GROMACS .gro file of C-alpha atoms in nm:
model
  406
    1UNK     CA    1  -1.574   1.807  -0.291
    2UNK     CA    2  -1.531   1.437  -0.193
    3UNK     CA    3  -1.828   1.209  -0.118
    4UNK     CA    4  -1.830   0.936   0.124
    5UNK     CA    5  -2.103   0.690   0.218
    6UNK     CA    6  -2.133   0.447   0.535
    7UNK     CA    7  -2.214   0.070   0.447
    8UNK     CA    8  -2.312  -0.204   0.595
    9UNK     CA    9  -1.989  -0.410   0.662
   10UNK     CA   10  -1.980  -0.778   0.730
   11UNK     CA   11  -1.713  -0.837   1.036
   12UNK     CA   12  -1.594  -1.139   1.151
   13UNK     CA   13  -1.784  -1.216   1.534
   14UNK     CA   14  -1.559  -1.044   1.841
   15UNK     CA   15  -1.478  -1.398   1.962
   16UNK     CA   16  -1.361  -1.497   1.636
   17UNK     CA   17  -1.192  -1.204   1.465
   18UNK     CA   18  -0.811  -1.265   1.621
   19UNK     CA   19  -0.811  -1.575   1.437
   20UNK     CA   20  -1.035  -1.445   1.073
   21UNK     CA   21  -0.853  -1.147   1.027
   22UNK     CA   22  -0.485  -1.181   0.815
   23UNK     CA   23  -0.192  -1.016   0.631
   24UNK     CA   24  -0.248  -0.930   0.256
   25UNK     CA   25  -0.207  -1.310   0.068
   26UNK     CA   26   0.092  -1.221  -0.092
   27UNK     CA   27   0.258  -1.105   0.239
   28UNK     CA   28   0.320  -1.459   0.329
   29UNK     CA   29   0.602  -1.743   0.242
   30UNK     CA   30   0.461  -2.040   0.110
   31UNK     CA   31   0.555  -2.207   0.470
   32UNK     CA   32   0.356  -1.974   0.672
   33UNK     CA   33   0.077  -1.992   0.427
   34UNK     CA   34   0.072  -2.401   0.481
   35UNK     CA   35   0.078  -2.326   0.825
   36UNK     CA   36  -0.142  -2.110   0.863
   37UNK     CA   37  -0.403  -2.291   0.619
   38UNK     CA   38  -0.353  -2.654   0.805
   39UNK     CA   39  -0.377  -2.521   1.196
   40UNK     CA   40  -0.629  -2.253   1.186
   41UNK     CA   41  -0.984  -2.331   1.024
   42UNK     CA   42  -1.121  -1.984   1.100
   43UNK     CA   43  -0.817  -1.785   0.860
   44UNK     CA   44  -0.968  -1.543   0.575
   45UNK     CA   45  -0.677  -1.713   0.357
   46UNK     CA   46  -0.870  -2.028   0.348
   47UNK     CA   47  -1.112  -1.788   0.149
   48UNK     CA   48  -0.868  -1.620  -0.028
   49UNK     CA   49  -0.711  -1.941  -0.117
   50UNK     CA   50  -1.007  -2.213  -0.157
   51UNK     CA   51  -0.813  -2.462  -0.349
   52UNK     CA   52  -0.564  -2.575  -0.071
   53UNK     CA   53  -0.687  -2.854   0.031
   54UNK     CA   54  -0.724  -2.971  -0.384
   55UNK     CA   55  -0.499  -2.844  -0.600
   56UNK     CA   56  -0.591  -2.884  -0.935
   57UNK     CA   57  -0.553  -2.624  -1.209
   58UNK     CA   58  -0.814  -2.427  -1.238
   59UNK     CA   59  -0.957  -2.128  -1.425
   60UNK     CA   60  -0.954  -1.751  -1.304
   61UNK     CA   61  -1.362  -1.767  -1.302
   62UNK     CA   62  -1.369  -2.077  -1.139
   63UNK     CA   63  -1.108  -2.034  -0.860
   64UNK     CA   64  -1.310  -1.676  -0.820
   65UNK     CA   65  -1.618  -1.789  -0.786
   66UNK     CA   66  -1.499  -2.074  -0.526
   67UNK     CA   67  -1.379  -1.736  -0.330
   68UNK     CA   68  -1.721  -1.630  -0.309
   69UNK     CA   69  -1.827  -1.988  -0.241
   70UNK     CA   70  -1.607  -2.023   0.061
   71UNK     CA   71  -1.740  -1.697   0.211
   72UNK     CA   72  -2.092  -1.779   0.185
   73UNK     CA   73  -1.971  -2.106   0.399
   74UNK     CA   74  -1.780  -1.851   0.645
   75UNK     CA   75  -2.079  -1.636   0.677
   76UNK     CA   76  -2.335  -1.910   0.700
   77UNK     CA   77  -2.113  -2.069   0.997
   78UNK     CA   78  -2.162  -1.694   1.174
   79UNK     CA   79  -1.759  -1.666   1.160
   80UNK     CA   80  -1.830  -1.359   0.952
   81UNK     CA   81  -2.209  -1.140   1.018
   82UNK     CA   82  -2.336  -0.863   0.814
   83UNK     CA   83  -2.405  -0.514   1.038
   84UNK     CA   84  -2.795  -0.433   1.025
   85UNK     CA   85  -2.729  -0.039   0.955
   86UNK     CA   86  -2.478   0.142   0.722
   87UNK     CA   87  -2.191   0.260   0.944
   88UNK     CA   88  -1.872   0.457   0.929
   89UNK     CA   89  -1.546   0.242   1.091
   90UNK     CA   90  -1.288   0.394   1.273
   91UNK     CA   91  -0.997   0.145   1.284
   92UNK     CA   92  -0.673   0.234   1.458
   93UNK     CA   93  -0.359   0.029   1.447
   94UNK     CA   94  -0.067   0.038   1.656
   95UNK     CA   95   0.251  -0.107   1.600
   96UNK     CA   96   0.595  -0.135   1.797
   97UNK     CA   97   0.715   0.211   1.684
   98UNK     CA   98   0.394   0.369   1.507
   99UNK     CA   99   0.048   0.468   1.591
  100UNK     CA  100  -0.187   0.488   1.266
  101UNK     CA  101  -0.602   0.605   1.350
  102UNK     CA  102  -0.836   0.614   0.984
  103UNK     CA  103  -1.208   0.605   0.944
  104UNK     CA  104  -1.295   0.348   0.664
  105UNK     CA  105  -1.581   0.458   0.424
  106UNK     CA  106  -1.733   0.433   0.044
  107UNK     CA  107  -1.570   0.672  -0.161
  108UNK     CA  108  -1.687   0.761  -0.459
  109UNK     CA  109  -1.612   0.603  -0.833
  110UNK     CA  110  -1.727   0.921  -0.982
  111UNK     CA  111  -1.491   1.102  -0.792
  112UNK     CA  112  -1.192   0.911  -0.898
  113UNK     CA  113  -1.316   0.938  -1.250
  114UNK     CA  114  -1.318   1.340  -1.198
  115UNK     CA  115  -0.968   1.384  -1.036
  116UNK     CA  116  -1.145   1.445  -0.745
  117UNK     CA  117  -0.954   1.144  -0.579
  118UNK     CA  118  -0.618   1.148  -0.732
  119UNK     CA  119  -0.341   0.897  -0.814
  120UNK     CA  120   0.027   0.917  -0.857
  121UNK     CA  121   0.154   0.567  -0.938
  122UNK     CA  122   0.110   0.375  -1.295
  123UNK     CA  123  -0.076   0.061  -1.355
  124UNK     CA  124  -0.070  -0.221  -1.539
  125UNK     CA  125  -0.384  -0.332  -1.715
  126UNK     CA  126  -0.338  -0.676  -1.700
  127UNK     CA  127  -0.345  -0.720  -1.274
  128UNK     CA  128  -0.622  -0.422  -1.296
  129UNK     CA  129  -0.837  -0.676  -1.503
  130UNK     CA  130  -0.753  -0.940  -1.263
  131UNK     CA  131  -0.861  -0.788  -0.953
  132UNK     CA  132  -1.218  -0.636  -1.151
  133UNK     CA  133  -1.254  -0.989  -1.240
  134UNK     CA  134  -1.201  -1.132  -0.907
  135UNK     CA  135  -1.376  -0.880  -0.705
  136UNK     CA  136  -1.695  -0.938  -0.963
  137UNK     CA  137  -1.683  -1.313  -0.930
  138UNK     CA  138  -1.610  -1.289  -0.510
  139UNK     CA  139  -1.858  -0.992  -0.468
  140UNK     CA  140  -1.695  -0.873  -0.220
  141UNK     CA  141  -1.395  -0.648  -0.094
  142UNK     CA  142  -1.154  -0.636   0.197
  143UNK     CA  143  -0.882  -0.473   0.104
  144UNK     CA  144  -0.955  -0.093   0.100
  145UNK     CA  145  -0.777   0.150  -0.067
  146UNK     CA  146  -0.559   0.401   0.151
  147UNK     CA  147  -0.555   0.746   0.106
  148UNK     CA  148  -0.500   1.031   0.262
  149UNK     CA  149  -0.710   1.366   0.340
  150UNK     CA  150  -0.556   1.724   0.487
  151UNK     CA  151  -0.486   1.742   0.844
  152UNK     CA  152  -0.811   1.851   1.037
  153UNK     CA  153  -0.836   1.938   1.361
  154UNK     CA  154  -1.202   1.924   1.370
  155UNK     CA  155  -1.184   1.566   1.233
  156UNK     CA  156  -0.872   1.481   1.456
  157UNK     CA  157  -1.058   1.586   1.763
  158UNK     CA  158  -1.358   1.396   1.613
  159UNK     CA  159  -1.199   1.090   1.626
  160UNK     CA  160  -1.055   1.095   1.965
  161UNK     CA  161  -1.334   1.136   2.105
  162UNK     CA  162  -1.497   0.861   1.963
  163UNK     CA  163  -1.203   0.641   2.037
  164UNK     CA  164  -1.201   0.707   2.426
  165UNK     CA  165  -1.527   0.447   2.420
  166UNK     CA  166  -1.510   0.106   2.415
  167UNK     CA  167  -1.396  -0.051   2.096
  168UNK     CA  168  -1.626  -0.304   1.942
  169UNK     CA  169  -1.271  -0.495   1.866
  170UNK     CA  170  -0.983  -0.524   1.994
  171UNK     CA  171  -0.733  -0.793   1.977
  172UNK     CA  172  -0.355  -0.843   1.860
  173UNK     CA  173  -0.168  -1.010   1.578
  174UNK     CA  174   0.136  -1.262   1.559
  175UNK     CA  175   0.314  -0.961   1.410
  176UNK     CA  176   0.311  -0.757   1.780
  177UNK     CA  177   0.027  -0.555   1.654
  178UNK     CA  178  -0.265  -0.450   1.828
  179UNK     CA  179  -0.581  -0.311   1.616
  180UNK     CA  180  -0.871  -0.166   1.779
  181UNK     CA  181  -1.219  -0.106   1.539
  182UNK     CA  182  -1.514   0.129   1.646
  183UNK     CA  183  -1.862   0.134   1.493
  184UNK     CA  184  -2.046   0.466   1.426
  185UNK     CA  185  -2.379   0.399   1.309
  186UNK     CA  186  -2.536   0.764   1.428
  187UNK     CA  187  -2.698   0.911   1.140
  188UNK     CA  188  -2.669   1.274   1.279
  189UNK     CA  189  -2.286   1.151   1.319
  190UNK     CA  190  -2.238   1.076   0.979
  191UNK     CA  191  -2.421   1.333   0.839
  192UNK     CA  192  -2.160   1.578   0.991
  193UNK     CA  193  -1.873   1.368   0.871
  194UNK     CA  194  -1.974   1.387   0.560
  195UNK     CA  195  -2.016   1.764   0.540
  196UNK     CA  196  -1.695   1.801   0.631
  197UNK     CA  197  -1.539   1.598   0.329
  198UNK     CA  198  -1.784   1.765   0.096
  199UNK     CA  199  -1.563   2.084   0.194
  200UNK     CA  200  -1.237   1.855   0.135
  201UNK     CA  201  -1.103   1.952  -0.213
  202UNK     CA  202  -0.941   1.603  -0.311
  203UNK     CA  203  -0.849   1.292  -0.160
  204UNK     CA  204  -0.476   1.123  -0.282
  205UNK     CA  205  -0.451   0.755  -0.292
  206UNK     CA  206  -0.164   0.676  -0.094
  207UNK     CA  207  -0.164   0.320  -0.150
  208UNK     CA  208  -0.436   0.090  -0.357
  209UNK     CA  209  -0.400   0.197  -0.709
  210UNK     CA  210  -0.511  -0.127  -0.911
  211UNK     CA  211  -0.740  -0.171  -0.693
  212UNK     CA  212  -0.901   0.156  -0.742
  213UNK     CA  213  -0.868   0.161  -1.117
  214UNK     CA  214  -1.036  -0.197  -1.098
  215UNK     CA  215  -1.363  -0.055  -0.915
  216UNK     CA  216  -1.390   0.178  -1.161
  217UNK     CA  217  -1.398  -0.059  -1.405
  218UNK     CA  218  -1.633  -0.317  -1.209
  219UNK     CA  219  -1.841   0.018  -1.209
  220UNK     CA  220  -1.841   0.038  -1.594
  221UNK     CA  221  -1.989  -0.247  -1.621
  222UNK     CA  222  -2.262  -0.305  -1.383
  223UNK     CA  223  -2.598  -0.336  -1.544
  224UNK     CA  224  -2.804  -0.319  -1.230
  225UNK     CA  225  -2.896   0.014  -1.115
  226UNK     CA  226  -3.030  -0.110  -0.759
  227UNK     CA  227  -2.691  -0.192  -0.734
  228UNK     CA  228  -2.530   0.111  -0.594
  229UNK     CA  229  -2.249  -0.074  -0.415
  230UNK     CA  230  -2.044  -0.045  -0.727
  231UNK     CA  231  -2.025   0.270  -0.729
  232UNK     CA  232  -1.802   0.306  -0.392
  233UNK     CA  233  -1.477   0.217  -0.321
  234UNK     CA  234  -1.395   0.033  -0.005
  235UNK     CA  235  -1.153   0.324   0.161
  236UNK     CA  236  -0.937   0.391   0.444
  237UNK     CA  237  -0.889   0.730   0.518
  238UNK     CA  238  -0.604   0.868   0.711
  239UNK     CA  239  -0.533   1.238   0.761
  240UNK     CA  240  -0.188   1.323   0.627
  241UNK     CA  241   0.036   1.344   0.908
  242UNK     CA  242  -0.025   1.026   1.021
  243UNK     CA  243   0.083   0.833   0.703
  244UNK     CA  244   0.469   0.671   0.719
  245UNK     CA  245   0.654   0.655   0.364
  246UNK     CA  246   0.935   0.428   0.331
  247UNK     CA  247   1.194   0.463   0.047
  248UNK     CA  248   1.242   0.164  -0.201
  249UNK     CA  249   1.620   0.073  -0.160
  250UNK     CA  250   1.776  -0.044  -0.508
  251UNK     CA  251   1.996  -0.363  -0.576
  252UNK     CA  252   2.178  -0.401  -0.897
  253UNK     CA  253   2.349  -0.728  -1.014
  254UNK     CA  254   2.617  -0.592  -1.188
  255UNK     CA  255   2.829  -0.257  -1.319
  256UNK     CA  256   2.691  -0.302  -1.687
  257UNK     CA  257   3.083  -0.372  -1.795
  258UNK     CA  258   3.236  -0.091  -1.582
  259UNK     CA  259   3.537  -0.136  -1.349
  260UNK     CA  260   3.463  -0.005  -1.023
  261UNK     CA  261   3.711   0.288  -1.094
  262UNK     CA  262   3.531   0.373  -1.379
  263UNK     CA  263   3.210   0.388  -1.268
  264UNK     CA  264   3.304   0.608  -0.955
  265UNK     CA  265   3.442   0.815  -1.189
  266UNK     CA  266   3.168   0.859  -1.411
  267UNK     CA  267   2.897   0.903  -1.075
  268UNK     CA  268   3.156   1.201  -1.001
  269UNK     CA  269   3.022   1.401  -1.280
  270UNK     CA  270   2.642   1.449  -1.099
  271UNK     CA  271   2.794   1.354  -0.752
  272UNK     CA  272   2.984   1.464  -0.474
  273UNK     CA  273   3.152   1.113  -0.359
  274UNK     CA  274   3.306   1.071  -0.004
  275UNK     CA  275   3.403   0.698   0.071
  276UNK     CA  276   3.291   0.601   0.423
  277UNK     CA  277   3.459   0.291   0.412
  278UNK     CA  278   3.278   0.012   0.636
  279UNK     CA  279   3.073   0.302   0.826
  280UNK     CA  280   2.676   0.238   0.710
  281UNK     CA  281   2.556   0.516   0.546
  282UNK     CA  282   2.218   0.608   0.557
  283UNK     CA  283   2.119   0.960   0.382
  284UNK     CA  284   1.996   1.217   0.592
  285UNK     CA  285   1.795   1.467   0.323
  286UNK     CA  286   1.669   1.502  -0.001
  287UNK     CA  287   1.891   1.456  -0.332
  288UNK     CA  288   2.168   1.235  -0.108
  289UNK     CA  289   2.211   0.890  -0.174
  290UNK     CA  290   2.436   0.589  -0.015
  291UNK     CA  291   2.582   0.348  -0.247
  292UNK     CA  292   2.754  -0.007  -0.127
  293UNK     CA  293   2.986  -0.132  -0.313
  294UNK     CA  294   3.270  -0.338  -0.336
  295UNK     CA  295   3.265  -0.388   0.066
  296UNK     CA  296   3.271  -0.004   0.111
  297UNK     CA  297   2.981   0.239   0.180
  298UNK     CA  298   2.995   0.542   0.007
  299UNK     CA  299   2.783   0.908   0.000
  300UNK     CA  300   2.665   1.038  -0.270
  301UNK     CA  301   2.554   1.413  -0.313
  302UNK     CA  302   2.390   1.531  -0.618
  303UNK     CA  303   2.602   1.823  -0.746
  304UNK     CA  304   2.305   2.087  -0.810
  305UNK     CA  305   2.510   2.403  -0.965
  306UNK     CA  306   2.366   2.314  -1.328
  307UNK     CA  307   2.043   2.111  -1.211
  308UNK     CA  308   1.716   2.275  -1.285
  309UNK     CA  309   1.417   2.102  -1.217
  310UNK     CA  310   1.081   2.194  -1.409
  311UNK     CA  311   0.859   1.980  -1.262
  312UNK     CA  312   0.844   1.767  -0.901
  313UNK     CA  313   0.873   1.453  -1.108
  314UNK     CA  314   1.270   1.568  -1.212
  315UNK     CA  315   1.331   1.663  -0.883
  316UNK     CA  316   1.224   1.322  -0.752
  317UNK     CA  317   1.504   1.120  -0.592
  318UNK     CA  318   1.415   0.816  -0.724
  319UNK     CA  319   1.365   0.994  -1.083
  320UNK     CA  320   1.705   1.138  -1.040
  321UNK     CA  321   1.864   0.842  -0.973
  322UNK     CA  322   1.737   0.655  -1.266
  323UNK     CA  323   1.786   0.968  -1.515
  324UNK     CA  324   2.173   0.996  -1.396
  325UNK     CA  325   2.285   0.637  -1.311
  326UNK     CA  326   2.042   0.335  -1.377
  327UNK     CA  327   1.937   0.428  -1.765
  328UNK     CA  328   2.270   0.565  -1.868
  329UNK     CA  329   2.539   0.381  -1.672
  330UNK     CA  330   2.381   0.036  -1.558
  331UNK     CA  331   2.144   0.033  -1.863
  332UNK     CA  332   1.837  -0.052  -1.690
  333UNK     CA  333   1.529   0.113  -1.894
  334UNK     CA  334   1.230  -0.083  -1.732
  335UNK     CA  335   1.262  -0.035  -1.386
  336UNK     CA  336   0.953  -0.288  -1.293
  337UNK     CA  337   1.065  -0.570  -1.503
  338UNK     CA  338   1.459  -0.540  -1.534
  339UNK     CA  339   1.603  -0.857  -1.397
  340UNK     CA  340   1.891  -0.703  -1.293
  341UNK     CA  341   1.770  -0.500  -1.031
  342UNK     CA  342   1.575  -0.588  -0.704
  343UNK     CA  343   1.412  -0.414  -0.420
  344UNK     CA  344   1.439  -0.386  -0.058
  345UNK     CA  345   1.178  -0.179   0.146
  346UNK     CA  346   1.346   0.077   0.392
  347UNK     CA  347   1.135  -0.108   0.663
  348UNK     CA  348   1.434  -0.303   0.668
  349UNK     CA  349   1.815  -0.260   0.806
  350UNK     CA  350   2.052  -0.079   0.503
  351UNK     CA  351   2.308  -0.379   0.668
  352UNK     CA  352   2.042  -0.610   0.467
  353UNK     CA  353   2.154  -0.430   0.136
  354UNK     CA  354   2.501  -0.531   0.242
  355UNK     CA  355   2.438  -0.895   0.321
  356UNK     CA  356   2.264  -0.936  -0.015
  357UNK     CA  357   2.620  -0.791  -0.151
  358UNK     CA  358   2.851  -0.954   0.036
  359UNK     CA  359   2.684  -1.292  -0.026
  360UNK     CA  360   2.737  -1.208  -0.427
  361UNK     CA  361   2.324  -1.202  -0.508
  362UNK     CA  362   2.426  -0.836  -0.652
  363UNK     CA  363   2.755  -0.554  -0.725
  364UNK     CA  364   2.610  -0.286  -0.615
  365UNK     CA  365   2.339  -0.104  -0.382
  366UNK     CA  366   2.179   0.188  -0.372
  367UNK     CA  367   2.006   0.370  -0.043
  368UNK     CA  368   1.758   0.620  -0.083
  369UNK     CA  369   1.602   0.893   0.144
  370UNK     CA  370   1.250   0.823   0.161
  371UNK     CA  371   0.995   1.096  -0.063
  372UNK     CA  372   0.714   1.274   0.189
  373UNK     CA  373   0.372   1.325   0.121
  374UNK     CA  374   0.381   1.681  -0.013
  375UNK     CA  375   0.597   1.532  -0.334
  376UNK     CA  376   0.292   1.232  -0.366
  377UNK     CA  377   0.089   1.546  -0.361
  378UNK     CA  378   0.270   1.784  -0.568
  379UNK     CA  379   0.287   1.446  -0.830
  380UNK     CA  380  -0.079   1.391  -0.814
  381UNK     CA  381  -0.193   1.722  -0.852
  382UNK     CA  382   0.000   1.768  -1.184
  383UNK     CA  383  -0.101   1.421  -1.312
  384UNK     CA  384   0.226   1.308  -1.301
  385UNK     CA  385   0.372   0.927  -1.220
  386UNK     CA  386   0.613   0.828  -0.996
  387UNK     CA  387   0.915   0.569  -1.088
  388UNK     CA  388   0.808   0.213  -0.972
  389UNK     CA  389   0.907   0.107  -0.605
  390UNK     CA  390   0.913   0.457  -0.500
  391UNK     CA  391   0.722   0.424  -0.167
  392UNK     CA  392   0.671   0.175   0.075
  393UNK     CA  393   0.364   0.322   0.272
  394UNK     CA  394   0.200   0.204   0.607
  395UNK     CA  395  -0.041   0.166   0.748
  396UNK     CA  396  -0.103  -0.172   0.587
  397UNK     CA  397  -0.467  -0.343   0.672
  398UNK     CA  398  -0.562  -0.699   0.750
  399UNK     CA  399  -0.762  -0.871   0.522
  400UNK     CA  400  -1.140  -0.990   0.654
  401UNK     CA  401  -1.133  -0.732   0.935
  402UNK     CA  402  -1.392  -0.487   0.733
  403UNK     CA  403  -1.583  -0.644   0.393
  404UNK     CA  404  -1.749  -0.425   0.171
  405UNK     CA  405  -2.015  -0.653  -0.031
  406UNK     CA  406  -2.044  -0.573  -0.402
   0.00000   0.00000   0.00000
């Protein structure tokens, strides 16, 4: 049974939200982030990132609370106004090949503390303590967490309905997206909606983990029972069809003191290897894996005779990769902190593995097939974690399109 609650939301004004709304802060190069900060007044970064315009050294509690500073200022001006009755959001985002439609809600802490909303990635404690302390200092959120809920037709018919009206935005990004955001403030409405999830067996965060871990926290340690805000996490909430994965591509620096005979010949012992020369290879199913190397793609077929797999962890490509060829024959153990090894989302070309080879950065690359959401799932459900940078996962939202007060 999964709760969720409507809020009131504080939106930046339809004239205004075009130029408010912006990618995640660390999306952006330092020269788009000067740019961005010096030619448009109106940007959320400017309250993500206060300090620009004086750059001294600061501490976390002070740069956090000039966050919250800077958005009083933005909400004071009217660039950002808070909606006078809870609501429910429906925000759909469409992109140059993808189409993404969620309804953005309070879920519940409690829930997430009962496995009711489940997780599948590991944390670390120091960035969750981070973002609890900046969220308590900024009192506010705008990042929700995504995650996914079992297709519905009910809820999928729901929804377009309420999307053939006039949205209360609409407006396009720099990045050839255009976002549209409806307001449903019916009571009846919502009451309905949220019958429906109270039917819904679990809800799987798809992308937001820290973030999620740091609510609970910020929950923990609120001392104010008027304040019930805490006790909701800032979600988006997108059936499971309409999620896109992305694999994690790998990039190695070197063969760990191997010749490249050797090491071919020690793959060949898990793998089937064909050499497709200068063809790009890109796999095409599950446990199949392209390699670049030495200016020569190769395919690489996991040799399953002897393979049995206990659990959907083992039988995880990016788990089987590391388990056969990064730990024992490139000696990488800590996959998030190794120097030697690099990532490349599958958002991008596989020739971009290549160039990054070819130009000497690395030896060696590594292409993966992306995982689906019934592995996420089948992880989840048996408390299990996947392998850093296993998914890249879209939708992604804009920051200061939707703020959840705390």
């Amino acid at each position: 049974m999964a709760i969720i609650v409507p809020f009131k939301a504080v939106r930046p004004t339809r004239d205004k939200v075009c130029l408010v709304t912006c990618r995640s802060y660390e999306e952006y190069v330092n020269a788009e982030l000067a740019a961005q900060l010096d030619f448009n007044p109106l940007s959320f970064l400017h309250i993500l990132k206060p300090a620009y315009t004086n750059q001294e050294t600061v501490s976390f509690e002070k740069r956090y609370r000039q966050v919250h500073q800077k958005y009083q200022e933005f909400k004071n001006e009217i660039i950002l106004v808070k909606d006078n009755k809870p609501a429910i959001y429906i925000h759909k985002i469409v992109t140059k090949t993808h189409s993404f439609t969620g309804i953005i809600v309070g879920t519940s802490v409690e829930d997430y503390r009962n496995n009711v909303i489940k997780k599948h990635e590991d944390i670390l404690a120091f960035r969750v303590q981070l973002l609890k302390d900046y969220m308590k200092y900024a009192e506010f959120n705008t990042e929700p967490v995504l995650m996914t809920y079992p297709d519905n037709k009910t809820i999928e018919n729901w929804i377009y309905n309420c999307t053939q009206k006039l949205a209360d935005f609409e407006f396009s990004t720099t990045k050839k997206e255009i976002h549209y955001l409806w307001k449903i403030e019916d009571s009846l409405e919502i009451s309905w909606l949220q019958n429906i999830f109270e039917k819904t067996e679990s809800l799987y965060i798809a992308d937001g983990h820290h973030r999620t871990e740091a609510l609970k926290l910020l929950s923990e340690e609120n001392t104010d029972p008027e304040n019930t805000a805490k006790d909701y996490i800032l979600s988006y909430l997108i059936s499971e069809n309409n999620v896109k994965i992305y694999e994690f591509n790998r990039l190695v620096k070197d063969l760990n003191g191997f010749s490249k005979e050797d090491f071919i010949n020690e793959l060949s012992g898990s793998f089937i290897i064909e050499n497709k020369h200068k063809q790009p290879f890109q796999p095409s199913e599950k446990h199949q894996f392209g390699m670049y190397l030495d200016n020569d793609f190769y395919s690489l077929v996991l040799q399953k005779d002897n393979e049995v797999f206990e659990t959907a962890l083992e039988s995880l490509d990016t788990q089987i990769l590391y388990k056969k060829v990064l730990l024992p024959l490139l000696g990488i153990e800590d996959l998030r902190n190794d120097e030697r090894i690099e990532y490349i989302s599958g958002k991008q070309s596989i020739l971009e593995v290549k160039q990054k080879i070819d130009l000497g950065e690395f030896e060696l690359g590594f292409i993966l097939f992306p995982s689906n959401i019934e592995e996420i799932k089948a992880l989840a459900d048996n408390n299990l974690i996947m392998p850093p940078k296993s998914t890249y996962i879209e939708p992604k939202f804009r920051s200061g399109l939707v703020i959840y007060e705390l």
